[in-house]
PDB file of C-alpha atoms in Angstrom:
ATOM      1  CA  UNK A 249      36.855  60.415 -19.730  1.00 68.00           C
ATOM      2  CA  UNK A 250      35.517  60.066 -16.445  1.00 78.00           C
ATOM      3  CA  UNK A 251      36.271  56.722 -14.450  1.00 86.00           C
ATOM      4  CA  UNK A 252      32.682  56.479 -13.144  1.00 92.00           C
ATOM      5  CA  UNK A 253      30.135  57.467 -15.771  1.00 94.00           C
ATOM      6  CA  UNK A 254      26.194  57.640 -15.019  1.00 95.00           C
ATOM      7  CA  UNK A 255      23.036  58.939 -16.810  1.00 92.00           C
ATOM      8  CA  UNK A 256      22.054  62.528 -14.743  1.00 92.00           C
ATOM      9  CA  UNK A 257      18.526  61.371 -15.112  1.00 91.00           C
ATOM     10  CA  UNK A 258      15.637  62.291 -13.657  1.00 95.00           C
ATOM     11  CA  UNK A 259      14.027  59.280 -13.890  1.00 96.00           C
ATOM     12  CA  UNK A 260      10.620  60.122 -13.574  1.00 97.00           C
ATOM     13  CA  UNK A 261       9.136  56.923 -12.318  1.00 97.00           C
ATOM     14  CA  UNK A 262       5.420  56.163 -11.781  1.00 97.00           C
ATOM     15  CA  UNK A 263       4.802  54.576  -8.034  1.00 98.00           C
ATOM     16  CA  UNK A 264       4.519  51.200  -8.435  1.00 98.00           C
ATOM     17  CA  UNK A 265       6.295  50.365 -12.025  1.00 98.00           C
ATOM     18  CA  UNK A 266       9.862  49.380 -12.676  1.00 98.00           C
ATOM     19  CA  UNK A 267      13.068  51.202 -12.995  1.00 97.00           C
ATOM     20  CA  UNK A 268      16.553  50.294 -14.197  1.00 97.00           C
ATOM     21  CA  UNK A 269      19.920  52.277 -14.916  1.00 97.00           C
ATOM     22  CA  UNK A 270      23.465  51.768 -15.588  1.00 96.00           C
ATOM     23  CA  UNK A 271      26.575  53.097 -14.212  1.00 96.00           C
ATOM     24  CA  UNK A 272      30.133  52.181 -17.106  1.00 96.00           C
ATOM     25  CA  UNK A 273      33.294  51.947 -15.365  1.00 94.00           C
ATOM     26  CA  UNK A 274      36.475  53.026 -17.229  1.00 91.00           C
ATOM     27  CA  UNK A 275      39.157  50.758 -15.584  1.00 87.00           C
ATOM     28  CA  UNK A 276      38.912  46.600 -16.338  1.00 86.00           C
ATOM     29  CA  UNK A 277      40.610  45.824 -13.342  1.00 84.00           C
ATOM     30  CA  UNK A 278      38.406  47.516 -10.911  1.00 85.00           C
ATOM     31  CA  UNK A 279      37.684  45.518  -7.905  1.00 81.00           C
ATOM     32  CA  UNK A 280      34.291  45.716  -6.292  1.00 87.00           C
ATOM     33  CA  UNK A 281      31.104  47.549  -6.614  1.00 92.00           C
ATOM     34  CA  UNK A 282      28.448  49.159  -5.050  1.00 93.00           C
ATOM     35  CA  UNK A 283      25.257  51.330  -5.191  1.00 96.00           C
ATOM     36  CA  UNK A 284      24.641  54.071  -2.811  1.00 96.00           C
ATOM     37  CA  UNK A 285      21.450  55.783  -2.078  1.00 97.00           C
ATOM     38  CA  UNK A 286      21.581  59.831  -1.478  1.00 96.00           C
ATOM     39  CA  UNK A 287      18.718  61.962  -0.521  1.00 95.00           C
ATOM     40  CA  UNK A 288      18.862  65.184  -0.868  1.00 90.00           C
ATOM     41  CA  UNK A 289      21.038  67.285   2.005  1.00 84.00           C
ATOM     42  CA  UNK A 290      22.088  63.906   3.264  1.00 93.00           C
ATOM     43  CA  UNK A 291      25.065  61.537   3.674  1.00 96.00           C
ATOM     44  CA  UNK A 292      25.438  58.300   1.307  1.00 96.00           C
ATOM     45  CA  UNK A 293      24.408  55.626   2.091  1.00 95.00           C
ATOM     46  CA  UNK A 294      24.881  51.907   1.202  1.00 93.00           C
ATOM     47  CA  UNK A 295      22.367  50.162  -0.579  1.00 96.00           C
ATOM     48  CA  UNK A 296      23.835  46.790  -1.592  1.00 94.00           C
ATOM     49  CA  UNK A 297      27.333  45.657  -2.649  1.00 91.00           C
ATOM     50  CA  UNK A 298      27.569  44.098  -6.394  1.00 92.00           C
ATOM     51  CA  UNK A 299      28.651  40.502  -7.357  1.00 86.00           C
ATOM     52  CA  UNK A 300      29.340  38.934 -10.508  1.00 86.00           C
ATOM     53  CA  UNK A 301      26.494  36.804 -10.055  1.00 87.00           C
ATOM     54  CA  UNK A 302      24.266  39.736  -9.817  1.00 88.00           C
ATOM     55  CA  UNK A 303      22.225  39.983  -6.683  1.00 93.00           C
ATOM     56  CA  UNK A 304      18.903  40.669  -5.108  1.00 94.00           C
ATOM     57  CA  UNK A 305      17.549  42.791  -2.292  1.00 94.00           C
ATOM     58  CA  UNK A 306      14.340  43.098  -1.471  1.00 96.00           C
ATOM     59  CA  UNK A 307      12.906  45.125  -4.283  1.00 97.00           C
ATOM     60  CA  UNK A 308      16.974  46.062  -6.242  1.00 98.00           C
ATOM     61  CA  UNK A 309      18.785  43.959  -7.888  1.00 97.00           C
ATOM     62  CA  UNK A 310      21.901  44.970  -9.154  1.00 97.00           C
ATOM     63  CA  UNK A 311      24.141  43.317 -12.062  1.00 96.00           C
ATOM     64  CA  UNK A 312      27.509  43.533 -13.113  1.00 95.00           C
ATOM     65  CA  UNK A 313      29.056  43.065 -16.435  1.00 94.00           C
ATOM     66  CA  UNK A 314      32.624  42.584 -16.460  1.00 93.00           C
ATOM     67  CA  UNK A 315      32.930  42.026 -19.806  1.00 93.00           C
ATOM     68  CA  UNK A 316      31.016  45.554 -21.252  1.00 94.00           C
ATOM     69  CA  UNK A 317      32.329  47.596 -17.483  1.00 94.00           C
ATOM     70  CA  UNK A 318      28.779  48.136 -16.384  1.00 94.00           C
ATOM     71  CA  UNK A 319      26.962  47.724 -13.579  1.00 96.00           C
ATOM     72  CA  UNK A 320      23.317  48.227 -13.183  1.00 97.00           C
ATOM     73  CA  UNK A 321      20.811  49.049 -10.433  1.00 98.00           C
ATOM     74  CA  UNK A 322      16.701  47.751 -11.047  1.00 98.00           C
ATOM     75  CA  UNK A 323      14.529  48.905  -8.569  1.00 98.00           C
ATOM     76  CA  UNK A 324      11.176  47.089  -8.649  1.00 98.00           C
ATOM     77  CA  UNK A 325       7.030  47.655  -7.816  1.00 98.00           C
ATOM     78  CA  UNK A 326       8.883  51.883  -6.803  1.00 98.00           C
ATOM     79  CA  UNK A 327       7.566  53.381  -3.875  1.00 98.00           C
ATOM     80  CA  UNK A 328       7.857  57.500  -3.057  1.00 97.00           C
ATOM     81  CA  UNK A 329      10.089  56.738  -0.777  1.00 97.00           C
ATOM     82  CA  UNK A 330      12.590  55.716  -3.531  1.00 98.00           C
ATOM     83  CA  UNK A 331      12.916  58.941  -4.690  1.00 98.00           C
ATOM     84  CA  UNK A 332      16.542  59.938  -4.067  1.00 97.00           C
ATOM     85  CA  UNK A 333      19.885  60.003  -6.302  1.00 96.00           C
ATOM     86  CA  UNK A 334      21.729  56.517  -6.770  1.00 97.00           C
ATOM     87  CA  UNK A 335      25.593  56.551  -6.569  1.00 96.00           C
ATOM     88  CA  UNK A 336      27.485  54.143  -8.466  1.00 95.00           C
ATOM     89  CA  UNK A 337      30.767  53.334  -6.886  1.00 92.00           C
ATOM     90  CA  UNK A 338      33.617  51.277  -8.061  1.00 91.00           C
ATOM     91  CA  UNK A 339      36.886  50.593  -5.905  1.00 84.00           C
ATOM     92  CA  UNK A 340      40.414  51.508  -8.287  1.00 70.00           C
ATOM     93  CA  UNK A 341      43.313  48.941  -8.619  1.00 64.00           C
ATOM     94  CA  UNK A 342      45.305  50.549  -5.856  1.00 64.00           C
ATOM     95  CA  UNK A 343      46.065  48.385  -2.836  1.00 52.00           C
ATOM     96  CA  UNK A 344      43.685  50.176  -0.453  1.00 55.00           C
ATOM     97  CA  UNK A 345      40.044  49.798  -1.761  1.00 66.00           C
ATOM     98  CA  UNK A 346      39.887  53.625  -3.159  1.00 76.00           C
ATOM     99  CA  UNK A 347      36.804  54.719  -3.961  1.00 82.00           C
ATOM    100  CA  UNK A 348      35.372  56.185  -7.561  1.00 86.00           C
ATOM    101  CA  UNK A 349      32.232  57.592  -7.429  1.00 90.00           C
ATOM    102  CA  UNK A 350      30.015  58.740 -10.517  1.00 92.00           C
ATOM    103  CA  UNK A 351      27.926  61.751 -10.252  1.00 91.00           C
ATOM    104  CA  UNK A 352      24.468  60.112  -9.506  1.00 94.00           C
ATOM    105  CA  UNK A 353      21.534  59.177 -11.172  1.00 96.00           C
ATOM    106  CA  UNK A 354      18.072  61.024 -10.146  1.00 96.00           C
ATOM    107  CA  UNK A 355      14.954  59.393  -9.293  1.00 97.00           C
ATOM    108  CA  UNK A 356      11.583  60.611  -8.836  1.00 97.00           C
ATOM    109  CA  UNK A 357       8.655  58.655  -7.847  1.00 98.00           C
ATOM    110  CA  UNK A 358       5.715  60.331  -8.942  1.00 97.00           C
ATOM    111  CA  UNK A 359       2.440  59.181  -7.348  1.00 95.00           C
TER     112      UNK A 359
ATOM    113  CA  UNK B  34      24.079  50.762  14.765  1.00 73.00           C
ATOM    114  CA  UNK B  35      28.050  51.807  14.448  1.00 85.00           C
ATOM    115  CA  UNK B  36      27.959  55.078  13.213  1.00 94.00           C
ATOM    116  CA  UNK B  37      30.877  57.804  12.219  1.00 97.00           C
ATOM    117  CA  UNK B  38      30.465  60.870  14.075  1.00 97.00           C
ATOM    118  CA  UNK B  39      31.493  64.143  12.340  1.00 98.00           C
ATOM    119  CA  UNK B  40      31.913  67.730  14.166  1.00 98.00           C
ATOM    120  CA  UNK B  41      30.284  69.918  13.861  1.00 98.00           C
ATOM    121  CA  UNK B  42      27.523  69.591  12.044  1.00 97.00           C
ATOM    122  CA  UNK B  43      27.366  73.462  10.343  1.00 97.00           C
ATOM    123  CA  UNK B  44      30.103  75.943  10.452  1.00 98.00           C
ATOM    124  CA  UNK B  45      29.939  79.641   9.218  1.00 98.00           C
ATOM    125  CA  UNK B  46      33.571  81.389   9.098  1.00 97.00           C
ATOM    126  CA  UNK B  47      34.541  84.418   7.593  1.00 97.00           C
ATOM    127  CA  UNK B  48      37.316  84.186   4.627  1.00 97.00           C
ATOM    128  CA  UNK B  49      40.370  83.732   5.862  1.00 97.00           C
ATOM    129  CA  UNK B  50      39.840  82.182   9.218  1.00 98.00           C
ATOM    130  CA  UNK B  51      41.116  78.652  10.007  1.00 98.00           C
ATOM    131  CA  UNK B  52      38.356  75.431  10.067  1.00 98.00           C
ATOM    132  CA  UNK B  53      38.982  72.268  11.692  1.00 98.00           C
ATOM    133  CA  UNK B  54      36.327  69.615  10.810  1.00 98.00           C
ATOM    134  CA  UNK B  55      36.554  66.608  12.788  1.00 98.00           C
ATOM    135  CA  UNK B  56      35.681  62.581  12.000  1.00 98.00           C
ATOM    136  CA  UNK B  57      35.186  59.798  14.387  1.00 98.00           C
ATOM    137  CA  UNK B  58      35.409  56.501  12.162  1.00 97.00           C
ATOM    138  CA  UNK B  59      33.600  53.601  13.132  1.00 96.00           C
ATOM    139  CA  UNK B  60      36.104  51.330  15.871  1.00 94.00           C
ATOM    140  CA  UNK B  61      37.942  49.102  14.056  1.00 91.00           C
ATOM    141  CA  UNK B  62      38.032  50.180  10.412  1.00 92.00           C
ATOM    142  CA  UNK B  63      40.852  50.749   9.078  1.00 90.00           C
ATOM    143  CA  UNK B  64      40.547  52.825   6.036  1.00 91.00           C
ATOM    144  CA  UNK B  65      39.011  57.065   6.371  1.00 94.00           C
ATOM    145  CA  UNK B  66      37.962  59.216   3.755  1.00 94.00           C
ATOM    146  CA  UNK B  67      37.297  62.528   3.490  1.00 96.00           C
ATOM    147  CA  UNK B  68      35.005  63.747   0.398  1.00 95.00           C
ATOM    148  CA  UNK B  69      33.961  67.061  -0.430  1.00 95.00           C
ATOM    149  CA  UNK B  70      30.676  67.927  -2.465  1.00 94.00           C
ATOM    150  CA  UNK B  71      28.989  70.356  -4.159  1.00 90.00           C
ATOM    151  CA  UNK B  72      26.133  70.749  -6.145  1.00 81.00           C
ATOM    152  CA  UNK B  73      28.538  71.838  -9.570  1.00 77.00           C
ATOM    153  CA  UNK B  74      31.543  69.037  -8.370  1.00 77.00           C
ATOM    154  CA  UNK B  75      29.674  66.075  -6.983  1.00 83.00           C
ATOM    155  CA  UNK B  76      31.694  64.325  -4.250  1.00 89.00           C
ATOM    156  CA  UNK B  77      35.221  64.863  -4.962  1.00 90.00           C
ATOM    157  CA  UNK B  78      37.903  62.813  -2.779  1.00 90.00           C
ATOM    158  CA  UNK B  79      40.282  64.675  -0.931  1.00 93.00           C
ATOM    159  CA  UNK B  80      41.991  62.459   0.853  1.00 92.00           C
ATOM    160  CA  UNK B  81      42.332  58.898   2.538  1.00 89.00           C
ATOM    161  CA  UNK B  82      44.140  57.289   4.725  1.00 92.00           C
ATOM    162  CA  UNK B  83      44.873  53.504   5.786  1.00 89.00           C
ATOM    163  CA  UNK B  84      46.070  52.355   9.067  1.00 90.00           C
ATOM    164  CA  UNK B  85      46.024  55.969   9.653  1.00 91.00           C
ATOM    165  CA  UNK B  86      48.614  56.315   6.848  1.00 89.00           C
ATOM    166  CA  UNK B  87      48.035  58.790   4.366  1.00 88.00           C
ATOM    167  CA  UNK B  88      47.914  56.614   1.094  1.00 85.00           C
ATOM    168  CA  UNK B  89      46.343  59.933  -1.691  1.00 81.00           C
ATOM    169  CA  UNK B  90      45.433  63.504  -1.010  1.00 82.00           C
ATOM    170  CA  UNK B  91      46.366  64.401  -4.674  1.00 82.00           C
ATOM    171  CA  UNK B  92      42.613  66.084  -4.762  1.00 84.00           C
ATOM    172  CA  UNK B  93      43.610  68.397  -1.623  1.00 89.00           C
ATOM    173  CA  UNK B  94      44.679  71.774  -2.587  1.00 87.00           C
ATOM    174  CA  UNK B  95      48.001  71.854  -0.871  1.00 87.00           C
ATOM    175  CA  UNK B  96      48.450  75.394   0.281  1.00 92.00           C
ATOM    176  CA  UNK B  97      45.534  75.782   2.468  1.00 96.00           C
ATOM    177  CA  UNK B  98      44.311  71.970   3.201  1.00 96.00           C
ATOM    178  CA  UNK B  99      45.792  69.647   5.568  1.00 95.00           C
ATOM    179  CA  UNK B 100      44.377  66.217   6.501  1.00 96.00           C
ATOM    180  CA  UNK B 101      45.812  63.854   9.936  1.00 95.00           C
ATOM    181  CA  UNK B 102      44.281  61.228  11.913  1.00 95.00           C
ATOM    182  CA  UNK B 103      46.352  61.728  15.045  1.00 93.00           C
ATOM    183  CA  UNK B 104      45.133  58.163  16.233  1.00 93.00           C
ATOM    184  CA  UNK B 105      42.810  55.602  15.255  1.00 92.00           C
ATOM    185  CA  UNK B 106      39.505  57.658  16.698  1.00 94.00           C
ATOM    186  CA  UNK B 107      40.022  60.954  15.144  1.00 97.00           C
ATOM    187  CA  UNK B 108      40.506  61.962  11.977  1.00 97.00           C
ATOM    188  CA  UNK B 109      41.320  65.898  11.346  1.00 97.00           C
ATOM    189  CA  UNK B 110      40.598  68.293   7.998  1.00 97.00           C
ATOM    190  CA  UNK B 111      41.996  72.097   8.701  1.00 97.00           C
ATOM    191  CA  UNK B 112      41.691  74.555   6.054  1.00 97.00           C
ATOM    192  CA  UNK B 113      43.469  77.712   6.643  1.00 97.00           C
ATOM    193  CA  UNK B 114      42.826  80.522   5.113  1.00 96.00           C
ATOM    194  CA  UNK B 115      39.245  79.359   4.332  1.00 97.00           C
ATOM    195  CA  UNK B 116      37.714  80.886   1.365  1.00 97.00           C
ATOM    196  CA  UNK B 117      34.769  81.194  -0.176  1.00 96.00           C
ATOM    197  CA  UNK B 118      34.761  78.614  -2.695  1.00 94.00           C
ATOM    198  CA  UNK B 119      35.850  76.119   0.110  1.00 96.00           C
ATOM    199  CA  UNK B 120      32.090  76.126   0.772  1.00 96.00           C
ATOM    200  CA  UNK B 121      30.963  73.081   0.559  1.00 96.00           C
ATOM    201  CA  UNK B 122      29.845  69.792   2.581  1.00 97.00           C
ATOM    202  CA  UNK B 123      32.585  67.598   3.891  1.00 98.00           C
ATOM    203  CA  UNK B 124      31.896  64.206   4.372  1.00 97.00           C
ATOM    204  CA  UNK B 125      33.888  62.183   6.099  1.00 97.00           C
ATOM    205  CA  UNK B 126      33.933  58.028   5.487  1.00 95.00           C
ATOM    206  CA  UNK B 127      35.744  54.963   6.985  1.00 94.00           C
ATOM    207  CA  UNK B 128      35.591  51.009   7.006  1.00 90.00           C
ATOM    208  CA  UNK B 129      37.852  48.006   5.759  1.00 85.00           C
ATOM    209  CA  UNK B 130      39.639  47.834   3.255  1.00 74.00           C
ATOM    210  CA  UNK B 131      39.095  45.247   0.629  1.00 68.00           C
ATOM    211  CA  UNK B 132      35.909  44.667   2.027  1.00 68.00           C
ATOM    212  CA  UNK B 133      32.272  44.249   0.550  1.00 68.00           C
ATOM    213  CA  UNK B 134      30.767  45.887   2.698  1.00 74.00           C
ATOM    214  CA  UNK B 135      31.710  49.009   1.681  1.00 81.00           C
ATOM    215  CA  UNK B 136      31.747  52.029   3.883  1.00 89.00           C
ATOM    216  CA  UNK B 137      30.124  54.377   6.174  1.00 93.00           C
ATOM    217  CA  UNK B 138      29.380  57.648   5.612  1.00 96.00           C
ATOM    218  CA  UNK B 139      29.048  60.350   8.339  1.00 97.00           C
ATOM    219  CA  UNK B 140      26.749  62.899   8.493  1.00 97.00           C
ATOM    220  CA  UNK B 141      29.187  65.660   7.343  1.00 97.00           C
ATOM    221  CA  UNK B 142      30.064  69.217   8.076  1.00 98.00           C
ATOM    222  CA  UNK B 143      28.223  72.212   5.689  1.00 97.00           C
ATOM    223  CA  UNK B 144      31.437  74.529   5.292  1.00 97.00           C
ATOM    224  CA  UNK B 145      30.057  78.437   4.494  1.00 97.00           C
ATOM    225  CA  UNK B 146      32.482  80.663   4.244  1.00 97.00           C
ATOM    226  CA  UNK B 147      31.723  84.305   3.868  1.00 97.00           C
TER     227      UNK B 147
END
């Protein structure tokens, strides 16, 4: 089983409506959490940082669920410019903040 | 905006010849990365390094890879003898460990190898 486990997708999203996802995390004792943005041929690149409270930016709001080891991303009122593959990432146990990262979930704003 | 620079930017090699990709973390973090990705793999981690310590490079293949950060500015991947299924793009990451604001990502080096 992989540590970091996310749906493939695509998500084929209409411009404008609402789109949510989940990333499950193998290890209980994982650390922190965070969603990255790719676009194609590109580096990652942060989006937001995960708290247990769940938190809001802009548009995203991500969640975390200790209890179940999932984390999810919601991306609001989509725009084209969404379109991209979202990284789940989950630092191990170890002392030094390793990362995991899953394999991406696709999105694709459709106009 | 702090960014980490990575050299160079594209690099074609024939199989067999040596490669030496190069990172520039952002001053002041203390933790590198180096990822590899492909479209089959996703980003696999290679190897990282706190303090410029080399804490995991379990996901290196030992014979031919080779990862240092000589000092705090520059952190060095060599593979030698390249082949072709080393082709690939190499990111390189860094920031603080423990932190929550995760880390930076440079722009990465697209490995063919012919």
């Amino acid at each position: 089983r992989k540590e970091v486990e996310q749906d493939p997708g695509p998500f084929n999203v209409p411009e404008g409506a609402t789109v949510a996802f989940n990333c499950t995390y193998s290890n209980s004792a994982s650390q922190s959490f965070f969603w990255y943005r790719q676009d194609c041929r590109k580096e990652p690149k942060l989006l937001m940082s995960v708290y247990s409270s769940g938190n809001e930016d802009g548009r995203f709001t991500a969640q975390l669920n200790r209890a179940s080891q999932y984390i999810s991303l919601l991306i609001r009122d989509s725009k084209l410019s969404d379109s991209a593959t979202y990284l789940c990432v989950v630092t191990g146990t170890d002392s030094w903040g390793k990362l995991q990262f899953g394999a991406g979930t696709q999105v694709v704003v459709t106009p | 905006d702090a960014r980490v620079t990575q050299t160079p930017r594209h690099k074609v090699t024939e199989m067999g010849q040596e490669v030496t990709m190069r990172c520039q973390p952002i001053l002041g973090h203390n933790t590198v990365f180096w990822y590899r990705q492909t479209m089959m793999q996703g980003l696999e981690l290679l190897a990282y390094f706190r303090n410029r310590a080399p804490l995991d490079d379990s996901g290196m293949p030992k014979d031919r890879f080779s990862a240092e950060m000589p000092d705090a500015t520059l952190a060095t991947l060599k593979i030698q003898p390249s082949e072709p299924r080393d082709s690939a793009v190499y990111f390189c990451a860094s920031g603080l460990s423990r932190s929550n604001y995760g880390y930076t990502f440079g722009s990465g080096t697209r490995l063919t190898v012919v």
